[in-house]
PDB file of C-alpha atoms in Angstrom:
ATOM      1  CA  MET A   1      28.008  61.274   3.607  1.00 86.00           C
ATOM      2  CA  ASN A   2      30.080  63.745   5.608  1.00 93.00           C
ATOM      3  CA  LYS A   3      32.491  65.665   3.415  1.00 97.00           C
ATOM      4  CA  ARG A   4      35.803  67.245   4.403  1.00 98.00           C
ATOM      5  CA  LYS A   5      37.174  70.591   3.322  1.00 98.00           C
ATOM      6  CA  LEU A   6      40.289  70.241   1.160  1.00 98.00           C
ATOM      7  CA  GLY A   7      42.862  72.419   2.852  1.00 98.00           C
ATOM      8  CA  GLN A   8      41.530  75.963   3.073  1.00 98.00           C
ATOM      9  CA  SER A   9      39.796  75.738  -0.336  1.00 98.00           C
ATOM     10  CA  ALA A  10      36.102  75.654  -1.106  1.00 98.00           C
ATOM     11  CA  LEU A  11      36.289  72.038  -2.289  1.00 98.00           C
ATOM     12  CA  GLU A  12      34.403  69.562  -0.108  1.00 98.00           C
ATOM     13  CA  VAL A  13      35.545  65.987  -0.484  1.00 98.00           C
ATOM     14  CA  ALA A  14      34.002  62.671   0.621  1.00 98.00           C
ATOM     15  CA  PRO A  15      36.599  60.677   2.608  1.00 98.00           C
ATOM     16  CA  LEU A  16      37.701  58.342  -0.206  1.00 98.00           C
ATOM     17  CA  ALA A  17      39.108  59.271  -3.615  1.00 98.00           C
ATOM     18  CA  PHE A  18      39.062  56.964  -6.638  1.00 98.00           C
ATOM     19  CA  GLY A  19      42.405  56.365  -8.290  1.00 98.00           C
ATOM     20  CA  GLY A  20      41.930  56.732 -12.038  1.00 98.00           C
ATOM     21  CA  ASN A  21      45.231  55.037 -12.946  1.00 97.00           C
ATOM     22  CA  VAL A  22      43.310  51.828 -13.660  1.00 97.00           C
ATOM     23  CA  PHE A  23      41.254  53.374 -16.437  1.00 98.00           C
ATOM     24  CA  GLY A  24      42.643  52.255 -19.773  1.00 97.00           C
ATOM     25  CA  TRP A  25      44.917  49.784 -18.007  1.00 96.00           C
ATOM     26  CA  SER A  26      43.359  47.101 -15.797  1.00 95.00           C
ATOM     27  CA  ALA A  27      39.827  48.436 -16.446  1.00 97.00           C
ATOM     28  CA  ASP A  28      38.594  48.943 -19.988  1.00 97.00           C
ATOM     29  CA  GLU A  29      36.162  51.646 -20.974  1.00 98.00           C
ATOM     30  CA  LYS A  30      32.985  49.671 -20.182  1.00 98.00           C
ATOM     31  CA  GLN A  31      34.290  48.526 -16.794  1.00 98.00           C
ATOM     32  CA  SER A  32      35.558  52.010 -16.004  1.00 98.00           C
ATOM     33  CA  PHE A  33      32.058  53.419 -16.588  1.00 98.00           C
ATOM     34  CA  ALA A  34      30.607  50.823 -14.203  1.00 98.00           C
ATOM     35  CA  LEU A  35      33.189  51.638 -11.535  1.00 98.00           C
ATOM     36  CA  LEU A  36      32.619  55.365 -11.796  1.00 98.00           C
ATOM     37  CA  ASP A  37      28.852  54.947 -11.579  1.00 98.00           C
ATOM     38  CA  ALA A  38      29.209  52.763  -8.519  1.00 98.00           C
ATOM     39  CA  PHE A  39      31.652  55.177  -6.900  1.00 98.00           C
ATOM     40  CA  VAL A  40      29.187  58.047  -7.214  1.00 98.00           C
ATOM     41  CA  ASP A  41      26.300  55.845  -6.123  1.00 98.00           C
ATOM     42  CA  HIS A  42      28.197  55.156  -2.867  1.00 98.00           C
ATOM     43  CA  GLY A  43      28.277  58.884  -2.225  1.00 98.00           C
ATOM     44  CA  PHE A  44      31.870  59.684  -3.091  1.00 98.00           C
ATOM     45  CA  ASN A  45      32.934  62.540  -5.343  1.00 98.00           C
ATOM     46  CA  LEU A  46      36.698  62.921  -5.902  1.00 98.00           C
ATOM     47  CA  ILE A  47      38.189  61.228  -8.974  1.00 98.00           C
ATOM     48  CA  ASP A  48      41.981  61.501  -9.221  1.00 98.00           C
ATOM     49  CA  THR A  49      43.833  61.019 -12.481  1.00 98.00           C
ATOM     50  CA  ALA A  50      46.782  62.460 -14.437  1.00 98.00           C
ATOM     51  CA  ASP A  51      47.689  63.278 -18.003  1.00 98.00           C
ATOM     52  CA  ALA A  52      50.366  60.519 -17.859  1.00 98.00           C
ATOM     53  CA  TYR A  53      47.825  57.760 -17.101  1.00 98.00           C
ATOM     54  CA  SER A  54      48.220  55.165 -18.521  1.00 96.00           C
ATOM     55  CA  ALA A  55      51.255  55.674 -20.719  1.00 97.00           C
ATOM     56  CA  TRP A  56      53.031  52.645 -19.241  1.00 96.00           C
ATOM     57  CA  VAL A  57      50.607  50.197 -20.842  1.00 96.00           C
ATOM     58  CA  PRO A  58      51.833  48.688 -24.150  1.00 96.00           C
ATOM     59  CA  GLY A  59      50.032  50.416 -26.985  1.00 96.00           C
ATOM     60  CA  ASN A  60      49.027  53.449 -24.905  1.00 97.00           C
ATOM     61  CA  LYS A  61      50.403  56.947 -25.235  1.00 97.00           C
ATOM     62  CA  GLY A  62      49.060  58.597 -22.102  1.00 98.00           C
ATOM     63  CA  GLY A  63      45.840  60.535 -21.663  1.00 98.00           C
ATOM     64  CA  GLU A  64      43.744  57.406 -21.794  1.00 98.00           C
ATOM     65  CA  SER A  65      42.411  57.756 -18.233  1.00 98.00           C
ATOM     66  CA  GLU A  66      41.331  61.361 -18.749  1.00 98.00           C
ATOM     67  CA  ALA A  67      39.697  60.428 -22.050  1.00 98.00           C
ATOM     68  CA  ILE A  68      37.675  57.629 -20.461  1.00 98.00           C
ATOM     69  CA  ILE A  69      36.562  59.878 -17.623  1.00 98.00           C
ATOM     70  CA  GLY A  70      35.544  62.479 -20.192  1.00 98.00           C
ATOM     71  CA  LYS A  71      33.438  59.976 -22.097  1.00 98.00           C
ATOM     72  CA  TRP A  72      31.825  58.855 -18.848  1.00 98.00           C
ATOM     73  CA  LEU A  73      31.031  62.426 -17.838  1.00 98.00           C
ATOM     74  CA  LYS A  74      29.337  63.016 -21.182  1.00 98.00           C
ATOM     75  CA  ALA A  75      27.405  59.734 -21.127  1.00 98.00           C
ATOM     76  CA  SER A  76      26.357  59.911 -17.473  1.00 98.00           C
ATOM     77  CA  GLY A  77      25.626  63.595 -17.086  1.00 98.00           C
ATOM     78  CA  LYS A  78      27.189  63.445 -13.607  1.00 98.00           C
ATOM     79  CA  ARG A  79      29.652  66.303 -13.866  1.00 98.00           C
ATOM     80  CA  ASP A  80      27.894  68.157 -11.076  1.00 98.00           C
ATOM     81  CA  LYS A  81      28.270  65.169  -8.747  1.00 98.00           C
ATOM     82  CA  VAL A  82      32.064  64.852  -8.930  1.00 98.00           C
ATOM     83  CA  LEU A  83      35.285  66.742  -8.466  1.00 98.00           C
ATOM     84  CA  ILE A  84      37.909  66.068 -11.106  1.00 98.00           C
ATOM     85  CA  ALA A  85      41.554  66.096 -10.041  1.00 99.00           C
ATOM     86  CA  THR A  86      44.340  65.683 -12.587  1.00 99.00           C
ATOM     87  CA  LYS A  87      48.039  66.364 -12.813  1.00 98.00           C
ATOM     88  CA  VAL A  88      50.849  67.772 -14.927  1.00 98.00           C
ATOM     89  CA  ALA A  89      54.637  67.330 -15.067  1.00 98.00           C
ATOM     90  CA  LYS A  90      55.410  63.589 -15.372  1.00 98.00           C
ATOM     91  CA  TRP A  91      54.127  62.791 -18.875  1.00 98.00           C
ATOM     92  CA  GLN A  92      56.854  62.817 -21.487  1.00 96.00           C
ATOM     93  CA  GLN A  93      54.600  64.796 -23.857  1.00 97.00           C
ATOM     94  CA  HIS A  94      54.186  67.558 -21.241  1.00 98.00           C
ATOM     95  CA  PRO A  95      57.172  67.287 -18.877  1.00 98.00           C
ATOM     96  CA  GLY A  96      57.956  69.687 -16.089  1.00 98.00           C
ATOM     97  CA  LEU A  97      56.310  72.767 -14.625  1.00 98.00           C
ATOM     98  CA  SER A  98      57.303  75.597 -16.917  1.00 98.00           C
ATOM     99  CA  PRO A  99      54.487  78.080 -17.571  1.00 98.00           C
ATOM    100  CA  ILE A 100      54.270  77.143 -21.269  1.00 98.00           C
ATOM    101  CA  ASN A 101      54.008  73.470 -20.469  1.00 98.00           C
ATOM    102  CA  ILE A 102      51.430  73.984 -17.705  1.00 98.00           C
ATOM    103  CA  ASN A 103      49.162  76.004 -20.002  1.00 98.00           C
ATOM    104  CA  GLU A 104      49.423  73.574 -22.904  1.00 98.00           C
ATOM    105  CA  ALA A 105      48.946  70.530 -20.648  1.00 98.00           C
ATOM    106  CA  ALA A 106      45.922  72.045 -18.934  1.00 98.00           C
ATOM    107  CA  ASP A 107      44.243  72.762 -22.250  1.00 98.00           C
ATOM    108  CA  ASP A 108      44.899  69.201 -23.423  1.00 98.00           C
ATOM    109  CA  SER A 109      43.530  67.764 -20.177  1.00 98.00           C
ATOM    110  CA  LEU A 110      40.375  69.931 -20.418  1.00 98.00           C
ATOM    111  CA  ARG A 111      39.861  68.699 -23.972  1.00 98.00           C
ATOM    112  CA  ARG A 112      40.226  65.001 -23.069  1.00 98.00           C
ATOM    113  CA  LEU A 113      38.007  65.402 -19.998  1.00 98.00           C
ATOM    114  CA  GLY A 114      35.427  67.358 -21.949  1.00 98.00           C
ATOM    115  CA  VAL A 115      35.006  69.905 -19.138  1.00 98.00           C
ATOM    116  CA  ASP A 116      35.406  73.650 -18.888  1.00 98.00           C
ATOM    117  CA  HIS A 117      37.389  73.531 -15.626  1.00 98.00           C
ATOM    118  CA  ILE A 118      39.512  71.194 -13.535  1.00 99.00           C
ATOM    119  CA  ASP A 119      38.559  71.175  -9.869  1.00 99.00           C
ATOM    120  CA  LEU A 120      42.010  70.262  -8.522  1.00 99.00           C
ATOM    121  CA  TYR A 121      45.053  70.675 -10.772  1.00 99.00           C
ATOM    122  CA  GLN A 122      48.186  69.185  -9.294  1.00 99.00           C
ATOM    123  CA  ALA A 123      51.894  69.396  -9.919  1.00 98.00           C
ATOM    124  CA  HIS A 124      52.610  65.685 -10.337  1.00 98.00           C
ATOM    125  CA  GLU A 125      56.238  66.095  -9.206  1.00 98.00           C
ATOM    126  CA  ASP A 126      58.640  68.894  -8.418  1.00 98.00           C
ATOM    127  CA  ASP A 127      60.520  70.572 -11.237  1.00 98.00           C
ATOM    128  CA  PRO A 128      63.762  71.944  -9.772  1.00 97.00           C
ATOM    129  CA  LYS A 129      64.656  73.567 -13.092  1.00 98.00           C
ATOM    130  CA  THR A 130      61.667  75.963 -12.919  1.00 98.00           C
ATOM    131  CA  PRO A 131      61.485  78.585 -10.169  1.00 98.00           C
ATOM    132  CA  LEU A 132      58.598  77.994  -7.835  1.00 98.00           C
ATOM    133  CA  ALA A 133      57.255  81.494  -8.477  1.00 98.00           C
ATOM    134  CA  GLU A 134      57.065  80.892 -12.231  1.00 98.00           C
ATOM    135  CA  THR A 135      55.080  77.672 -11.736  1.00 98.00           C
ATOM    136  CA  LEU A 136      52.724  79.284  -9.227  1.00 98.00           C
ATOM    137  CA  HIS A 137      52.155  82.323 -11.490  1.00 98.00           C
ATOM    138  CA  ALA A 138      51.174  79.922 -14.293  1.00 98.00           C
ATOM    139  CA  PHE A 139      48.708  78.121 -12.040  1.00 99.00           C
ATOM    140  CA  ALA A 140      47.350  81.517 -10.912  1.00 98.00           C
ATOM    141  CA  GLY A 141      46.700  82.406 -14.560  1.00 98.00           C
ATOM    142  CA  LEU A 142      44.652  79.239 -15.047  1.00 99.00           C
ATOM    143  CA  ILE A 143      42.602  80.054 -11.963  1.00 98.00           C
ATOM    144  CA  GLN A 144      41.986  83.608 -13.168  1.00 98.00           C
ATOM    145  CA  LYS A 145      40.783  82.267 -16.513  1.00 98.00           C
ATOM    146  CA  GLY A 146      38.396  79.871 -14.790  1.00 98.00           C
ATOM    147  CA  LYS A 147      40.144  76.808 -16.125  1.00 98.00           C
ATOM    148  CA  VAL A 148      41.196  75.579 -12.661  1.00 99.00           C
ATOM    149  CA  ARG A 149      39.561  75.991  -9.265  1.00 98.00           C
ATOM    150  CA  VAL A 150      42.244  74.800  -6.815  1.00 99.00           C
ATOM    151  CA  ILE A 151      45.839  73.689  -7.102  1.00 99.00           C
ATOM    152  CA  GLY A 152      47.768  70.951  -5.311  1.00 99.00           C
ATOM    153  CA  ALA A 153      51.071  69.108  -5.433  1.00 98.00           C
ATOM    154  CA  SER A 154      52.436  65.591  -5.319  1.00 98.00           C
ATOM    155  CA  ASN A 155      55.835  64.002  -4.721  1.00 97.00           C
ATOM    156  CA  TYR A 156      57.483  67.165  -3.356  1.00 98.00           C
ATOM    157  CA  SER A 157      59.969  67.031  -0.527  1.00 98.00           C
ATOM    158  CA  ALA A 158      58.684  68.646   2.687  1.00 98.00           C
ATOM    159  CA  GLU A 159      61.259  71.407   2.307  1.00 98.00           C
ATOM    160  CA  ARG A 160      60.286  72.253  -1.251  1.00 98.00           C
ATOM    161  CA  PHE A 161      56.605  72.083  -0.435  1.00 98.00           C
ATOM    162  CA  ALA A 162      57.109  74.477   2.507  1.00 98.00           C
ATOM    163  CA  ASP A 163      59.062  76.783   0.187  1.00 98.00           C
ATOM    164  CA  ALA A 164      56.212  76.727  -2.311  1.00 98.00           C
ATOM    165  CA  LEU A 165      53.719  77.730   0.376  1.00 98.00           C
ATOM    166  CA  LYS A 166      55.999  80.537   1.487  1.00 98.00           C
ATOM    167  CA  THR A 167      56.399  81.713  -2.114  1.00 98.00           C
ATOM    168  CA  SER A 168      52.633  81.831  -2.581  1.00 98.00           C
ATOM    169  CA  GLN A 169      52.251  83.953   0.541  1.00 98.00           C
ATOM    170  CA  ALA A 170      55.123  86.299  -0.353  1.00 98.00           C
ATOM    171  CA  GLU A 171      53.957  86.802  -3.958  1.00 97.00           C
ATOM    172  CA  GLY A 172      50.229  86.933  -3.232  1.00 98.00           C
ATOM    173  CA  LEU A 173      49.618  83.844  -5.358  1.00 98.00           C
ATOM    174  CA  PRO A 174      47.212  80.888  -4.929  1.00 98.00           C
ATOM    175  CA  ARG A 175      48.805  78.198  -2.812  1.00 98.00           C
ATOM    176  CA  TYR A 176      48.860  74.438  -3.017  1.00 99.00           C
ATOM    177  CA  GLU A 177      45.812  73.426  -0.999  1.00 98.00           C
ATOM    178  CA  SER A 178      46.626  69.715  -1.131  1.00 98.00           C
ATOM    179  CA  MET A 179      49.538  67.324  -1.031  1.00 98.00           C
ATOM    180  CA  GLN A 180      49.493  63.859  -2.549  1.00 98.00           C
ATOM    181  CA  PRO A 181      52.158  61.744  -0.821  1.00 98.00           C
ATOM    182  CA  GLU A 182      52.807  58.021  -0.608  1.00 98.00           C
ATOM    183  CA  TYR A 183      51.345  57.012   2.777  1.00 98.00           C
ATOM    184  CA  ASN A 184      49.926  53.861   4.288  1.00 98.00           C
ATOM    185  CA  LEU A 185      50.393  51.567   7.264  1.00 98.00           C
ATOM    186  CA  MET A 186      53.555  50.093   5.808  1.00 98.00           C
ATOM    187  CA  ASP A 187      55.103  53.371   4.535  1.00 97.00           C
ATOM    188  CA  ARG A 188      54.822  55.844   7.379  1.00 97.00           C
ATOM    189  CA  GLU A 189      58.179  57.207   8.417  1.00 96.00           C
ATOM    190  CA  ALA A 190      59.006  59.632   5.580  1.00 95.00           C
ATOM    191  CA  TYR A 191      55.585  61.269   5.603  1.00 98.00           C
ATOM    192  CA  GLU A 192      55.107  61.465   9.356  1.00 98.00           C
ATOM    193  CA  ALA A 193      58.619  62.691  10.118  1.00 98.00           C
ATOM    194  CA  HIS A 194      58.850  65.387   7.446  1.00 98.00           C
ATOM    195  CA  MET A 195      55.658  66.188   5.564  1.00 98.00           C
ATOM    196  CA  GLU A 196      52.993  65.778   8.219  1.00 98.00           C
ATOM    197  CA  PRO A 197      54.313  68.644  10.418  1.00 98.00           C
ATOM    198  CA  VAL A 198      54.089  71.002   7.402  1.00 98.00           C
ATOM    199  CA  ILE A 199      50.599  69.745   6.570  1.00 98.00           C
ATOM    200  CA  LEU A 200      49.255  70.275  10.056  1.00 98.00           C
ATOM    201  CA  LYS A 201      50.921  73.659  10.521  1.00 98.00           C
ATOM    202  CA  GLU A 202      49.726  75.062   7.187  1.00 98.00           C
ATOM    203  CA  ARG A 203      46.306  73.301   7.192  1.00 98.00           C
ATOM    204  CA  VAL A 204      46.819  71.634   3.837  1.00 98.00           C
ATOM    205  CA  GLY A 205      44.638  68.755   2.696  1.00 98.00           C
ATOM    206  CA  VAL A 206      46.122  65.324   1.994  1.00 98.00           C
ATOM    207  CA  ILE A 207      44.997  62.762  -0.593  1.00 98.00           C
ATOM    208  CA  SER A 208      47.423  59.867  -0.086  1.00 98.00           C
ATOM    209  CA  TYR A 209      48.383  57.384  -2.807  1.00 98.00           C
ATOM    210  CA  TYR A 210      49.465  53.774  -2.489  1.00 97.00           C
ATOM    211  CA  SER A 211      47.008  53.772   0.393  1.00 98.00           C
ATOM    212  CA  LEU A 212      46.880  49.975   0.364  1.00 97.00           C
ATOM    213  CA  ALA A 213      50.620  49.446  -0.185  1.00 96.00           C
ATOM    214  CA  SER A 214      50.190  48.085  -3.733  1.00 92.00           C
ATOM    215  CA  GLY A 215      47.482  45.737  -2.449  1.00 93.00           C
ATOM    216  CA  PHE A 216      49.432  44.244   0.458  1.00 95.00           C
ATOM    217  CA  LEU A 217      47.049  45.719   3.021  1.00 97.00           C
ATOM    218  CA  THR A 218      44.074  43.942   1.463  1.00 94.00           C
ATOM    219  CA  GLY A 219      45.430  40.778   3.074  1.00 92.00           C
ATOM    220  CA  LYS A 220      45.496  38.906  -0.225  1.00 89.00           C
ATOM    221  CA  TYR A 221      49.287  38.537  -0.231  1.00 87.00           C
ATOM    222  CA  ARG A 222      50.549  36.633   2.822  1.00 83.00           C
ATOM    223  CA  SER A 223      53.295  34.436   1.360  1.00 79.00           C
ATOM    224  CA  GLU A 224      55.664  34.154  -1.580  1.00 79.00           C
ATOM    225  CA  ALA A 225      53.167  31.841  -3.264  1.00 76.00           C
ATOM    226  CA  ASP A 226      50.462  34.541  -3.124  1.00 74.00           C
ATOM    227  CA  LEU A 227      52.587  36.900  -5.185  1.00 76.00           C
ATOM    228  CA  ALA A 228      51.887  34.867  -8.318  1.00 75.00           C
ATOM    229  CA  ARG A 229      48.272  36.028  -8.171  1.00 69.00           C
ATOM    230  CA  SER A 230      49.209  39.330  -9.711  1.00 62.00           C
ATOM    231  CA  ALA A 231      52.076  39.847 -12.131  1.00 57.00           C
ATOM    232  CA  ALA A 232      51.524  43.604 -11.877  1.00 59.00           C
ATOM    233  CA  ARG A 233      51.603  43.810  -8.094  1.00 59.00           C
ATOM    234  CA  GLY A 234      53.743  40.852  -7.032  1.00 59.00           C
ATOM    235  CA  GLY A 235      57.078  42.583  -7.268  1.00 69.00           C
ATOM    236  CA  ALA A 236      55.868  45.683  -5.376  1.00 83.00           C
ATOM    237  CA  VAL A 237      54.336  43.631  -2.579  1.00 91.00           C
ATOM    238  CA  LYS A 238      57.267  41.277  -1.977  1.00 90.00           C
ATOM    239  CA  LYS A 239      59.179  43.882   0.054  1.00 92.00           C
ATOM    240  CA  TYR A 240      56.422  43.896   2.686  1.00 94.00           C
ATOM    241  CA  LEU A 241      56.603  40.146   3.362  1.00 93.00           C
ATOM    242  CA  ASP A 242      58.715  40.377   6.491  1.00 93.00           C
ATOM    243  CA  ALA A 243      58.125  40.199  10.222  1.00 95.00           C
ATOM    244  CA  ARG A 244      56.738  43.718  10.400  1.00 96.00           C
ATOM    245  CA  GLY A 245      54.449  43.117   7.453  1.00 96.00           C
ATOM    246  CA  ARG A 246      53.026  39.968   9.065  1.00 96.00           C
ATOM    247  CA  LYS A 247      52.537  41.859  12.310  1.00 97.00           C
ATOM    248  CA  VAL A 248      50.531  44.523  10.480  1.00 98.00           C
ATOM    249  CA  LEU A 249      48.377  41.898   8.761  1.00 97.00           C
ATOM    250  CA  ASP A 250      47.698  40.254  12.112  1.00 97.00           C
ATOM    251  CA  ALA A 251      46.604  43.629  13.534  1.00 98.00           C
ATOM    252  CA  LEU A 252      44.376  44.262  10.520  1.00 98.00           C
ATOM    253  CA  ASP A 253      42.812  40.843  10.919  1.00 98.00           C
ATOM    254  CA  GLU A 254      42.150  41.481  14.605  1.00 98.00           C
ATOM    255  CA  VAL A 255      40.527  44.877  14.061  1.00 98.00           C
ATOM    256  CA  ALA A 256      38.555  43.555  11.105  1.00 98.00           C
ATOM    257  CA  ARG A 257      37.165  40.773  13.277  1.00 98.00           C
ATOM    258  CA  ARG A 258      36.109  43.326  15.897  1.00 98.00           C
ATOM    259  CA  HIS A 259      34.074  45.181  13.274  1.00 97.00           C
ATOM    260  CA  ASN A 260      32.953  42.193  11.202  1.00 97.00           C
ATOM    261  CA  GLY A 261      34.846  43.718   8.270  1.00 97.00           C
ATOM    262  CA  LYS A 262      37.858  43.078   6.089  1.00 97.00           C
ATOM    263  CA  PRO A 263      41.523  44.187   6.327  1.00 98.00           C
ATOM    264  CA  VAL A 264      41.132  46.509   3.311  1.00 98.00           C
ATOM    265  CA  GLU A 265      38.361  48.444   5.102  1.00 98.00           C
ATOM    266  CA  VAL A 266      40.462  48.791   8.250  1.00 98.00           C
ATOM    267  CA  ALA A 267      43.569  49.940   6.387  1.00 98.00           C
ATOM    268  CA  LEU A 268      41.672  52.730   4.684  1.00 98.00           C
ATOM    269  CA  ALA A 269      39.718  53.655   7.843  1.00 98.00           C
ATOM    270  CA  TRP A 270      43.058  54.037   9.680  1.00 98.00           C
ATOM    271  CA  LEU A 271      44.136  56.578   7.042  1.00 98.00           C
ATOM    272  CA  MET A 272      40.823  58.391   7.185  1.00 98.00           C
ATOM    273  CA  ALA A 273      41.210  58.768  10.981  1.00 98.00           C
ATOM    274  CA  ARG A 274      44.738  60.201  10.731  1.00 97.00           C
ATOM    275  CA  PRO A 275      44.898  63.960  11.459  1.00 96.00           C
ATOM    276  CA  GLY A 276      45.444  65.904   8.242  1.00 96.00           C
ATOM    277  CA  ILE A 277      44.240  63.220   5.859  1.00 98.00           C
ATOM    278  CA  THR A 278      41.362  64.428   3.704  1.00 98.00           C
ATOM    279  CA  ALA A 279      40.797  61.317   1.553  1.00 98.00           C
ATOM    280  CA  PRO A 280      43.043  58.368   0.807  1.00 98.00           C
ATOM    281  CA  ILE A 281      43.121  57.333  -2.824  1.00 98.00           C
ATOM    282  CA  ALA A 282      42.218  53.760  -3.652  1.00 98.00           C
ATOM    283  CA  SER A 283      41.318  52.053  -6.881  1.00 96.00           C
ATOM    284  CA  ALA A 284      39.314  48.992  -7.840  1.00 96.00           C
ATOM    285  CA  THR A 285      38.850  46.954 -10.989  1.00 95.00           C
ATOM    286  CA  THR A 286      35.524  45.349 -10.061  1.00 97.00           C
ATOM    287  CA  VAL A 287      32.338  46.772  -8.567  1.00 98.00           C
ATOM    288  CA  GLU A 288      32.655  44.193  -5.808  1.00 97.00           C
ATOM    289  CA  GLN A 289      36.127  45.529  -4.862  1.00 96.00           C
ATOM    290  CA  LEU A 290      34.716  49.024  -4.920  1.00 97.00           C
ATOM    291  CA  GLY A 291      32.055  48.008  -2.461  1.00 96.00           C
ATOM    292  CA  GLU A 292      34.771  46.723  -0.090  1.00 95.00           C
ATOM    293  CA  ILE A 293      36.777  49.956  -0.100  1.00 97.00           C
ATOM    294  CA  ALA A 294      33.569  52.018   0.143  1.00 98.00           C
ATOM    295  CA  ARG A 295      32.720  50.385   3.452  1.00 97.00           C
ATOM    296  CA  ALA A 296      35.841  51.918   4.980  1.00 98.00           C
ATOM    297  CA  ALA A 297      34.011  55.270   5.156  1.00 97.00           C
ATOM    298  CA  GLU A 298      31.409  53.704   7.469  1.00 96.00           C
ATOM    299  CA  LEU A 299      33.972  52.129   9.802  1.00 97.00           C
ATOM    300  CA  ASN A 300      34.594  54.052  13.026  1.00 96.00           C
ATOM    301  CA  LEU A 301      37.836  52.776  14.573  1.00 98.00           C
ATOM    302  CA  SER A 302      38.172  53.053  18.360  1.00 98.00           C
ATOM    303  CA  GLY A 303      41.220  54.470  20.073  1.00 98.00           C
ATOM    304  CA  GLU A 304      42.176  50.904  20.963  1.00 98.00           C
ATOM    305  CA  ASP A 305      41.944  49.854  17.308  1.00 98.00           C
ATOM    306  CA  ILE A 306      44.149  52.710  16.141  1.00 98.00           C
ATOM    307  CA  SER A 307      46.674  52.070  18.912  1.00 98.00           C
ATOM    308  CA  LEU A 308      46.960  48.398  17.921  1.00 98.00           C
ATOM    309  CA  LEU A 309      47.535  49.351  14.282  1.00 98.00           C
ATOM    310  CA  ASP A 310      50.008  52.108  15.187  1.00 98.00           C
ATOM    311  CA  GLN A 311      52.048  49.745  17.338  1.00 98.00           C
ATOM    312  CA  ALA A 312      52.097  46.948  14.775  1.00 98.00           C
ATOM    313  CA  SER A 313      53.175  49.283  11.992  1.00 98.00           C
ATOM    314  CA  ALA A 314      55.758  51.280  13.924  1.00 94.00           C
ATOM    315  CA  GLY A 315      59.037  51.363  12.031  1.00 72.00           C
TER     316      GLY A 315
END
């Protein structure tokens, strides 16, 4: 499988990342192991998680996803086949991006993952209370110690992200080589208007989240009645059930028919074809679902396909 360079780093990433938020939530340990094995068997290599996953589940504290990944790495012996990406800042046990917190959180993540280094360590959200230089110096220290290879960011405004890149250059510090924004066919405007110009100018990699718009772009939710299929997703999907949403589903259906595929494959392939996107993040809770999203990497959309999807999803 062709891999893509993440920003200007040495990391080479297959064009689909697995979202580890499901581990310890909608996928138990046994199922998580099966999903991770299948993901690697399909030729993919980037697993994205965070220390905060999955603290929102009743009975969980946070750190469950990292712990499951760590157990799988030990049991499978596949550490050399994957890149591990995790995050710091949003978990209530390690909030913010102060140097002390970053160092403590990194050590805890390394322990749960059972690894000696994190391939991509990301600021999960901006911390306006901590100067950018202090945060970047802390990340630099982790890189110098060999605990982290590359750093990235998520949920920053375009202005703050650009400032962080300028700070790295001015201070001679490692820079964020990736950005993790919300981006999909239904949520385009904010990213394309503000963040994308920074990404393309600075040659930063992008691993987008909510790549399937909370499942709406799978085509499984086409009416109010369909929302009852998933208590977890129904509320998030409802906002897309309007004229524009139906137009996007029609376009996905049309392109899927042309390629004898499914809407989910087309939605991810559209992201993979977008300039600047390194690997959209998607998750699955069954091996069958994983097979569907994996096929997106084999789907080559034509200019006509992309134009149809662009027009249907225009704001």
